[in-house]
Tab-separated table of C-alpha atoms and ligand atoms in Angstrom:
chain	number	residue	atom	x	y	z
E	26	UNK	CA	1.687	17.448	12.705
E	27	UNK	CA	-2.167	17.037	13.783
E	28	UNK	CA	-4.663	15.438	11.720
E	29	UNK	CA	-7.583	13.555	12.362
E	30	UNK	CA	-5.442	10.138	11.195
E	31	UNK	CA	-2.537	11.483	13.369
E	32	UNK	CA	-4.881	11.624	16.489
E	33	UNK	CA	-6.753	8.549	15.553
E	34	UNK	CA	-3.146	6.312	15.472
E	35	UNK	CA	-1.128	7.982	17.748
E	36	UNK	CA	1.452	9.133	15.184
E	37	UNK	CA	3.614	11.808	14.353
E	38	UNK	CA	3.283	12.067	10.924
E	39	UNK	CA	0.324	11.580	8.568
E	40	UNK	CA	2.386	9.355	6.436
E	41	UNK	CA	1.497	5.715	6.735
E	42	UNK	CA	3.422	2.720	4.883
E	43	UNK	CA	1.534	0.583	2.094
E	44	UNK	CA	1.258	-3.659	2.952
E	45	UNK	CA	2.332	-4.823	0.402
E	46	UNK	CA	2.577	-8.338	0.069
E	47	UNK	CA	5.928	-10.208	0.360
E	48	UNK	CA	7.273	-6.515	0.608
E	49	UNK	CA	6.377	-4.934	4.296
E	50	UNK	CA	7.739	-7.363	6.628
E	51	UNK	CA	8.662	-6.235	10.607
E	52	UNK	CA	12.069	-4.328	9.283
E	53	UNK	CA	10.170	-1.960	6.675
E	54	UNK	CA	7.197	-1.365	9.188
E	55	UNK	CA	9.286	-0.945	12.211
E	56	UNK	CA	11.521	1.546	10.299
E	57	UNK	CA	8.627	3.732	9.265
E	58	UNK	CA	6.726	3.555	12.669
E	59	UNK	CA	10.100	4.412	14.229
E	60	UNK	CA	10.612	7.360	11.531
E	61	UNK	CA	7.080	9.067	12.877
E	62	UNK	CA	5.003	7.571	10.405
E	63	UNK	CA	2.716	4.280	10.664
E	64	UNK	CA	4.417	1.267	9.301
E	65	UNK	CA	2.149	-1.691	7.719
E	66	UNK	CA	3.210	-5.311	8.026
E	67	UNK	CA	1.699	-7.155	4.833
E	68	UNK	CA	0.487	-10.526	5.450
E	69	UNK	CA	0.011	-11.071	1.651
E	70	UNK	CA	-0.306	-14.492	0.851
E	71	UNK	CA	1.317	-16.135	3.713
E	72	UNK	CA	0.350	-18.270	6.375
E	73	UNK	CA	-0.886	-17.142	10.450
E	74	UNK	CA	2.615	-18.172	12.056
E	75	UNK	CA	4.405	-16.304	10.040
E	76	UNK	CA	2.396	-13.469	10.607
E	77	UNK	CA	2.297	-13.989	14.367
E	78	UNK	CA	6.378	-14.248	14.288
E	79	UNK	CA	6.425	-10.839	12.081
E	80	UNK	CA	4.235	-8.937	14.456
E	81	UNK	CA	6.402	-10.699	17.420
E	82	UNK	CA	9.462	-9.216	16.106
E	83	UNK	CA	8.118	-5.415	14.958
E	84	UNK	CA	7.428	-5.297	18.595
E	85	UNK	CA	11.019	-6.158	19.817
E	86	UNK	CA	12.066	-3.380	17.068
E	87	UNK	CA	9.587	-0.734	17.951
E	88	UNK	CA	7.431	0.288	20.668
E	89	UNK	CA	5.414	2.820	18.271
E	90	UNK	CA	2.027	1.814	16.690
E	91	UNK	CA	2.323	-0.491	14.097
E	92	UNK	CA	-0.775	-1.996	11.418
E	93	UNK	CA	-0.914	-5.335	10.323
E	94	UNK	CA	-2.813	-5.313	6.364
E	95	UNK	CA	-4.687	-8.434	5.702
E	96	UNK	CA	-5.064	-9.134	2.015
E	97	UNK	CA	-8.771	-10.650	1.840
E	98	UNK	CA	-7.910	-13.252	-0.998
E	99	UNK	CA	-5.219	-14.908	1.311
E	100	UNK	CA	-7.135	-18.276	2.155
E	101	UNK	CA	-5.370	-17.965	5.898
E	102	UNK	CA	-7.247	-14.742	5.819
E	103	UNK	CA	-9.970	-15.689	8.643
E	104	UNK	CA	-6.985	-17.345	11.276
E	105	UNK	CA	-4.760	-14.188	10.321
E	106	UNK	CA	-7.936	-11.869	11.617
E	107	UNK	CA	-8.136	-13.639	14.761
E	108	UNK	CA	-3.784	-13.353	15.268
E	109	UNK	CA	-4.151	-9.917	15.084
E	110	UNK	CA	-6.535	-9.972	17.753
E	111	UNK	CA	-4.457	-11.875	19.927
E	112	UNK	CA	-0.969	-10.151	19.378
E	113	UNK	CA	-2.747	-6.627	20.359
E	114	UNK	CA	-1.770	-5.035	16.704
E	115	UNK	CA	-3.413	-1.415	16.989
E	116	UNK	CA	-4.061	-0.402	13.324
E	117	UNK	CA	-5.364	-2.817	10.356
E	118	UNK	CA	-6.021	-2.388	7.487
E	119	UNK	CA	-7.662	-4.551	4.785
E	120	UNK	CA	-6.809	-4.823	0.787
E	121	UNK	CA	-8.293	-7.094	-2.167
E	122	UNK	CA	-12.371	-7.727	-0.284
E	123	UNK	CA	-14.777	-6.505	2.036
E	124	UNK	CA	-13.918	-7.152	5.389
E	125	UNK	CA	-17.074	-7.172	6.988
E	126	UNK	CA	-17.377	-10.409	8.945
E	127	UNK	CA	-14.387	-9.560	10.784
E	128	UNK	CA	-15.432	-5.765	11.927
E	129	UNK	CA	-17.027	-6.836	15.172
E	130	UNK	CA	-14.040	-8.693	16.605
E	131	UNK	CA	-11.786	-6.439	15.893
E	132	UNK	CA	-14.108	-3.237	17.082
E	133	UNK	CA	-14.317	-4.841	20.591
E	134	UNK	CA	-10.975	-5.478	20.643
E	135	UNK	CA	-10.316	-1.703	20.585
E	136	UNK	CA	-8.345	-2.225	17.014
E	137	UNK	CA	-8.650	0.613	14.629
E	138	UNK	CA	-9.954	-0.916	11.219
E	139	UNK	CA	-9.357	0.669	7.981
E	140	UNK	CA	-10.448	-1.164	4.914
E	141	UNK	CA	-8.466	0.232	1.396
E	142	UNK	CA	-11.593	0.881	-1.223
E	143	UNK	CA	-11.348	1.886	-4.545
E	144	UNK	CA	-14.581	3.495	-5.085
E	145	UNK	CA	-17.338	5.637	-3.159
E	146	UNK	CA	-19.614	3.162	-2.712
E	147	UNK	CA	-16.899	0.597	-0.772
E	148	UNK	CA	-16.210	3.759	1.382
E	149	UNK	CA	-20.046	4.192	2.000
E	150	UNK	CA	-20.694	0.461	3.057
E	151	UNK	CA	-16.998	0.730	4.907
E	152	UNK	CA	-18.753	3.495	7.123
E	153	UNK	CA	-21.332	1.727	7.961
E	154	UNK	CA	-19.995	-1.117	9.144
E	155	UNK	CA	-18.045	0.565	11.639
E	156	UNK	CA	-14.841	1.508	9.892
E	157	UNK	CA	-12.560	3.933	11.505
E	158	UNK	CA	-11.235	5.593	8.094
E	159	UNK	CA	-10.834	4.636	5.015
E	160	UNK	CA	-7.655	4.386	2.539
E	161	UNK	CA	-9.092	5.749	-0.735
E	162	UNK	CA	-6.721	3.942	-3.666
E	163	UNK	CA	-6.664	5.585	-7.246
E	164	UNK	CA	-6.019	2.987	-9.833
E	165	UNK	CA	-2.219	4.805	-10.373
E	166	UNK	CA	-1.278	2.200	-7.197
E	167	UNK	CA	0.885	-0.812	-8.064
E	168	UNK	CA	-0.898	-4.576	-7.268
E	169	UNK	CA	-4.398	-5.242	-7.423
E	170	UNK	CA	-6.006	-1.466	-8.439
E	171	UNK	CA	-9.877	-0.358	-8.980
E	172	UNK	CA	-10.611	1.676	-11.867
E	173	UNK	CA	-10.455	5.233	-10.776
E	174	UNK	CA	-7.842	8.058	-10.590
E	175	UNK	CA	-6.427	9.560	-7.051
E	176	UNK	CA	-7.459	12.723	-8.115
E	177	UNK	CA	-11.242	11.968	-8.894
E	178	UNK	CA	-11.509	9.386	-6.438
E	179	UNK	CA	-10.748	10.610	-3.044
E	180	UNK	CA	-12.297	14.065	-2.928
E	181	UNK	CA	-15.592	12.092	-3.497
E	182	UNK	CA	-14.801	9.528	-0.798
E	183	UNK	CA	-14.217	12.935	1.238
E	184	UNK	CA	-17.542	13.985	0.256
E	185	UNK	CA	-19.007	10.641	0.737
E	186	UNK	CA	-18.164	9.660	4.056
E	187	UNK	CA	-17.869	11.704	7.636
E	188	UNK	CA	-14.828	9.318	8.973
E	189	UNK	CA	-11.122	10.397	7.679
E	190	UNK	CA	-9.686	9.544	4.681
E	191	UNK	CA	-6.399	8.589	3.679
E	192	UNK	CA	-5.238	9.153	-0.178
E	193	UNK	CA	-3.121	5.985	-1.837
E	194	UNK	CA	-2.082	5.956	-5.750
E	195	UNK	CA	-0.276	8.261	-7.181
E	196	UNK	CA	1.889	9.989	-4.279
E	197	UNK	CA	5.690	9.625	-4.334
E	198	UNK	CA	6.842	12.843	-2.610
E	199	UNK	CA	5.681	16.029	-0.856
E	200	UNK	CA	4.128	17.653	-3.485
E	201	UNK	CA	2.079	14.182	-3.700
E	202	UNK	CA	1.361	14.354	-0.190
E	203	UNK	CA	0.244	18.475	-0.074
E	204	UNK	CA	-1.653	17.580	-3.219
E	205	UNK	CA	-3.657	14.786	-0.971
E	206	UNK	CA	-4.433	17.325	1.738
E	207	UNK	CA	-5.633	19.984	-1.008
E	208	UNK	CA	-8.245	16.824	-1.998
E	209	UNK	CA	-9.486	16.652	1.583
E	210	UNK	CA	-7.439	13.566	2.507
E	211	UNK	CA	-6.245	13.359	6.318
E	212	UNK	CA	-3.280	11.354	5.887
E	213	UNK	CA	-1.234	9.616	2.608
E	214	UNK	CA	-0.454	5.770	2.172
E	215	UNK	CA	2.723	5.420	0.145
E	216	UNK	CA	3.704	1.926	-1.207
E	217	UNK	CA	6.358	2.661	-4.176
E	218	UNK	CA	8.007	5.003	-2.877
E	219	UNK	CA	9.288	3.132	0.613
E	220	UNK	CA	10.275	-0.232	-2.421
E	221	UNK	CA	13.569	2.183	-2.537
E	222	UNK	CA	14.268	2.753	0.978
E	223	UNK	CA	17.406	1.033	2.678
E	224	UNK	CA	15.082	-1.057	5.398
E	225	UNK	CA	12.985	-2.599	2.588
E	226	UNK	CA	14.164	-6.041	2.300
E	227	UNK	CA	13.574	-6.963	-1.670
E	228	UNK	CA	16.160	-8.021	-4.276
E	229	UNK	CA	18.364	-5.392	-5.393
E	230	UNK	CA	16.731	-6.375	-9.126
E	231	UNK	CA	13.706	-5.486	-7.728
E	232	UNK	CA	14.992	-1.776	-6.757
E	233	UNK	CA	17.059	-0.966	-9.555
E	234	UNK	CA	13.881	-1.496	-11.649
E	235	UNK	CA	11.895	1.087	-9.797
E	236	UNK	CA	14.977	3.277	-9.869
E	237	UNK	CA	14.945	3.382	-13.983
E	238	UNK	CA	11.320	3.421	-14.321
E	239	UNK	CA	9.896	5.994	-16.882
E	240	UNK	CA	6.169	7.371	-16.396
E	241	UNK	CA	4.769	5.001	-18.727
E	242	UNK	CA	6.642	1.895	-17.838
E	243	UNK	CA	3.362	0.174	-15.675
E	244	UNK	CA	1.179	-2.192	-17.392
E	245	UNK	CA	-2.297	-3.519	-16.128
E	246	UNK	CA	-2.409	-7.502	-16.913
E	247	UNK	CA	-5.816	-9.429	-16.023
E	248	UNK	CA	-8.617	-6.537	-16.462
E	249	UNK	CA	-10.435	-9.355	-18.652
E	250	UNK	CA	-10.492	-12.054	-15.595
E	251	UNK	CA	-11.613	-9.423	-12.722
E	252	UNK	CA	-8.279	-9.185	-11.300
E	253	UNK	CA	-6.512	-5.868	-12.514
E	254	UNK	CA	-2.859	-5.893	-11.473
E	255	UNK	CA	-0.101	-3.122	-11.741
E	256	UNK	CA	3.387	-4.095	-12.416
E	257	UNK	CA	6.205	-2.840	-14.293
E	258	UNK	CA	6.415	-4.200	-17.643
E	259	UNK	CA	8.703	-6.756	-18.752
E	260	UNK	CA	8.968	-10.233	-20.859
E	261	UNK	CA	5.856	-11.769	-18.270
E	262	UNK	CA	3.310	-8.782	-18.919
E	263	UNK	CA	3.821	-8.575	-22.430
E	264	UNK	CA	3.492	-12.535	-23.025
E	265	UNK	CA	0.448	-11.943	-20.071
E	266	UNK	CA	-0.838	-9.138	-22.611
E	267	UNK	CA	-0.922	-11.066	-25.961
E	268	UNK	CA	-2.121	-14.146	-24.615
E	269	UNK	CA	-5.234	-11.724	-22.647
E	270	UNK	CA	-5.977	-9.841	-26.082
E	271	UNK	CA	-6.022	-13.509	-28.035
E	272	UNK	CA	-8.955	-14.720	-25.671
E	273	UNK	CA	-6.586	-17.290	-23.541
E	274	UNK	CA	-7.918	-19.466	-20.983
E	275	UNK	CA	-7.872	-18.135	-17.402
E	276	UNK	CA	-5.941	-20.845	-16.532
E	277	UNK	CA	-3.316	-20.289	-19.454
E	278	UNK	CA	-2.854	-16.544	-17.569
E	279	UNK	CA	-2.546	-17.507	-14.077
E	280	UNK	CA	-0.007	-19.925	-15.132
E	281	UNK	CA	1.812	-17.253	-16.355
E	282	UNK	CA	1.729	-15.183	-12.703
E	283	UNK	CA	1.604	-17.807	-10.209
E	284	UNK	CA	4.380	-17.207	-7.624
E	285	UNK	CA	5.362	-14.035	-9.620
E	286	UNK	CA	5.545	-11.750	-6.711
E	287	UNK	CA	7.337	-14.055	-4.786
E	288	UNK	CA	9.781	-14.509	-8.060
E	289	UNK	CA	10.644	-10.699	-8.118
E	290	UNK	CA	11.084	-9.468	-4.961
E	291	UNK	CA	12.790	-12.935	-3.344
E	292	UNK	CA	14.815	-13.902	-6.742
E	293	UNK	CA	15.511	-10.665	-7.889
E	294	UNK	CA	14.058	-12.385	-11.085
E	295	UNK	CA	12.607	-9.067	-12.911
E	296	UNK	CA	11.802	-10.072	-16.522
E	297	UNK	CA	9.125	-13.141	-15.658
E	298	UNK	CA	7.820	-12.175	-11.966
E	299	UNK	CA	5.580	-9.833	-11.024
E	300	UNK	CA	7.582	-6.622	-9.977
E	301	UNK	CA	4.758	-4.505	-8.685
E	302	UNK	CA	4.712	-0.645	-8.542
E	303	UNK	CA	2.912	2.410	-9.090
E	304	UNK	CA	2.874	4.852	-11.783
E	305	UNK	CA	5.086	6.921	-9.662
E	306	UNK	CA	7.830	4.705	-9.938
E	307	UNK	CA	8.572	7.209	-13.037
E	308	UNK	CA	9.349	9.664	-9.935
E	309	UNK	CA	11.574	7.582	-7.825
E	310	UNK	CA	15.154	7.819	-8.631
E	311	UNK	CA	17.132	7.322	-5.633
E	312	UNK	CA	17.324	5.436	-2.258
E	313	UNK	CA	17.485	6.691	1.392
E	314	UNK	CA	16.785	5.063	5.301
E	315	UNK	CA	12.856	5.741	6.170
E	316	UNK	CA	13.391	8.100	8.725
E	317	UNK	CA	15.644	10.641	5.684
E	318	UNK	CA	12.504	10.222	3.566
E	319	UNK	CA	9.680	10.937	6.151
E	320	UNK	CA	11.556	14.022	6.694
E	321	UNK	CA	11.420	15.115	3.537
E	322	UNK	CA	8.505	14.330	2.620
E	323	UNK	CA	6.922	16.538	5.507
E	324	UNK	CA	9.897	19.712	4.145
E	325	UNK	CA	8.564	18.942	0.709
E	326	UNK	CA	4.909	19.368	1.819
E	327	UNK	CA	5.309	22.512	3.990
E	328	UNK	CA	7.127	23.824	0.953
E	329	UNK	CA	4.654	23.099	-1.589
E	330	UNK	CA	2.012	25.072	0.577
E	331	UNK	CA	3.680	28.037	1.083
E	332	UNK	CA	4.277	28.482	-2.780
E	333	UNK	CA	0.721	27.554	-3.423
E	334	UNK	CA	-0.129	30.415	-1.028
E	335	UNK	CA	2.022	32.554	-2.660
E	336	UNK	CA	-0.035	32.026	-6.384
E	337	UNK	CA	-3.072	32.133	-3.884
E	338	UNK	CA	-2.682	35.035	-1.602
E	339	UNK	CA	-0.275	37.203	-3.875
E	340	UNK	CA	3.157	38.291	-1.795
Q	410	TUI	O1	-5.142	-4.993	-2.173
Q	410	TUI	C1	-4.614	-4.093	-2.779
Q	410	TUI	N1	-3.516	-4.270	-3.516
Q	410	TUI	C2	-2.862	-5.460	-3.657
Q	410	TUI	S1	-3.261	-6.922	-2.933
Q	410	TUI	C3	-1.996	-7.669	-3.673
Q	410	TUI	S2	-1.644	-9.356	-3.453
Q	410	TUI	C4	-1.992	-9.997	-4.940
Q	410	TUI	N2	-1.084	-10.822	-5.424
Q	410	TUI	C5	-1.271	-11.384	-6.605
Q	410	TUI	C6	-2.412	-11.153	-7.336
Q	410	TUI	C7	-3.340	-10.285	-6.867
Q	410	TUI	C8	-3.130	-9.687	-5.633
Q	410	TUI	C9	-1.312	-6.799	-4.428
Q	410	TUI	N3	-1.798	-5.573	-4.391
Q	410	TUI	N4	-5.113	-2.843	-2.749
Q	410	TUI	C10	-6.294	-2.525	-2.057
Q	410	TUI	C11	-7.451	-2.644	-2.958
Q	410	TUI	N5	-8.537	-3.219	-2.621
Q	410	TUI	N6	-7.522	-2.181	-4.205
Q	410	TUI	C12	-8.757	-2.500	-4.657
Q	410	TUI	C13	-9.394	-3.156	-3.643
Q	410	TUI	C14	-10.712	-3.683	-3.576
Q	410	TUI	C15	-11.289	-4.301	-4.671
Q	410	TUI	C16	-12.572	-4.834	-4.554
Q	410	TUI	C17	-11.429	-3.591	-2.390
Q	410	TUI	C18	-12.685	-4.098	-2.293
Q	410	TUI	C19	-13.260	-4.703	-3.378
Q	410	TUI	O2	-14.522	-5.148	-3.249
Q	410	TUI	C20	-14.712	-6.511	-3.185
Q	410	TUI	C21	-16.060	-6.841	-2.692
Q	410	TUI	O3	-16.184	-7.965	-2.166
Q	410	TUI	O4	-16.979	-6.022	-2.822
């Protein structure tokens, strides 16, 4: 396939692989990169060596491009810039901040930079600060979200900005991803929908929880402190929940989430961690390797199209 992502990264497919944190390490982003499609490694929360040692081994796994996503909030976050520069990662991309001060190294170090924003106006100043593309996240994503839906959101980053734009939130298979072209979007970032895959390395707990999901079964804890975060509900969002709507401290909440991604996906603990998803977890019922699911994801799409050009064009 050619878009203007696929040309920009050197990639098969227009499909690229969310970072999420504690989630995409080198096996889930080699796997993906390997399948066609650009695999993220996440460094989350955790420190520059072991990001250094995760980019070491995606390159012993795979000799495709590969993105490393720095999470802005990570207090690491300035050494982690600089690793990337030194390891020769091709693609980043940047979640959770602006990621200004770092654009100029990494521009002359020939990386390709694409912040995730979550409104026009981050995709604007993006732009202009030298950005290569932009992920464009509706508020449907799983983890730390922005306020407004895939479908509003990313024709008017289209419109906004001349540099491509990559659709997140919302997309599970390939009517998702034929939906994202019909918006304008260049590529699709999928996080949720890799959780299920055989090369993603969380707790089985974690998997079988995204496997029963309904549609409604995300909740949103922190929108009072500034910090929106998706997860599938259980016994921590709904204590999270009461304690947010009875005016409780900020520090009473973060008690309540500290370490809880780690607690999920590393303990299989499901009822008090933090099991991140999407809203399209509702869609995800099964498991399969990365390279089975790029596949069909790009048979989905081209199937998709040709009924929508059927209602279209008649025939
Ligand atoms: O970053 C994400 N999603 C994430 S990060 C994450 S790690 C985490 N763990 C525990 C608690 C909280 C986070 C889990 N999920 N998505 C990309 C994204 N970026 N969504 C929204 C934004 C964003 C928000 C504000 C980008 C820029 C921004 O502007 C900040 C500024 O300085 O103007």
């Amino acid at each position: 396939m050619n878009t203007a992502i696929t040309e920009l990264l050197d990639i098969q497919y227009p499909i690229i692989q969310g970072g999420m944190a504690w989630v995409a390490d080198y096996h889930l982003a080699s796997a993906v990169s390997n399948a066609g499609g650009l695999g993220i490694i996440a460094a989350g929360g955790a420190n520059a060596d072991f990001v250094r040692e995760q980019i070491k081994n995606a390159k012993q796994l795979c000799d495709k491009p590969f993105g490393v996503n720095i999470m802005l909030m990570n207090p690491e976050a300035d050494k982690i810039a600089e690793v990337i520069v030194e390891e020769g990662v091709k693609v980043v991309t940047t979640g959770a901040g602006n990621p200004s001060k770092y654009m100029e190294m990494w521009k002359n170090a020939g990386i390709k930079v694409i912040p995730v924003v979550a409104s026009v106006a981050m995709a604007k100043m993006m732009e202009r600060c030298g950005a290569d593309a932009v992920v464009a996240e509706g508020t449907e994503s799983g983890g730390h979200i922005g306020e407004t839906t895939t479908m509003s959101l990313v024709p008017q980053v289209v419109d906004a900005v001349s540099i491509p734009v990559i659709a997140a939130g919302g997309i599970g298979d390939g009517r998702g991803v034929a939906a994202a072209f019909m918006l304008g979007a260049d590529a699709v970032q999928m996080g949720t929908a890799f959780l299920t895959t055989n090369e993603c390395n969380i707790h089985e707990n974690y998997k079988k929880k995204v496997i029963r999901a309904k549609d409604i079964d995300t909740k949103v804890t922190g929108r009072t402190t500034g910090h929106p975060v998706r997860t599938l509900r259980n016994k921590m969002t709904k204590e999270y929940l009461e304690k947010e709507n009875n005016g409780a401290s900020l520090e009473e909440l973060e008690l309540l989430t500290l370490g809880g991604l780690r607690k999920a996906v590393v303990e299989g603990d499901t009822e008090n961690g933090s099991v991140m998803a999407g809203q399209i977890a509702g869609l995800i019922n099964s498991s399969s390797n990365c390279e089975e699911f790029v596949r069909r994801l790009v048979t989905e799409m081209k199937d998709t199209i040709t009924s929508v050009e059927k209602i279209a064009f008649g025939q």
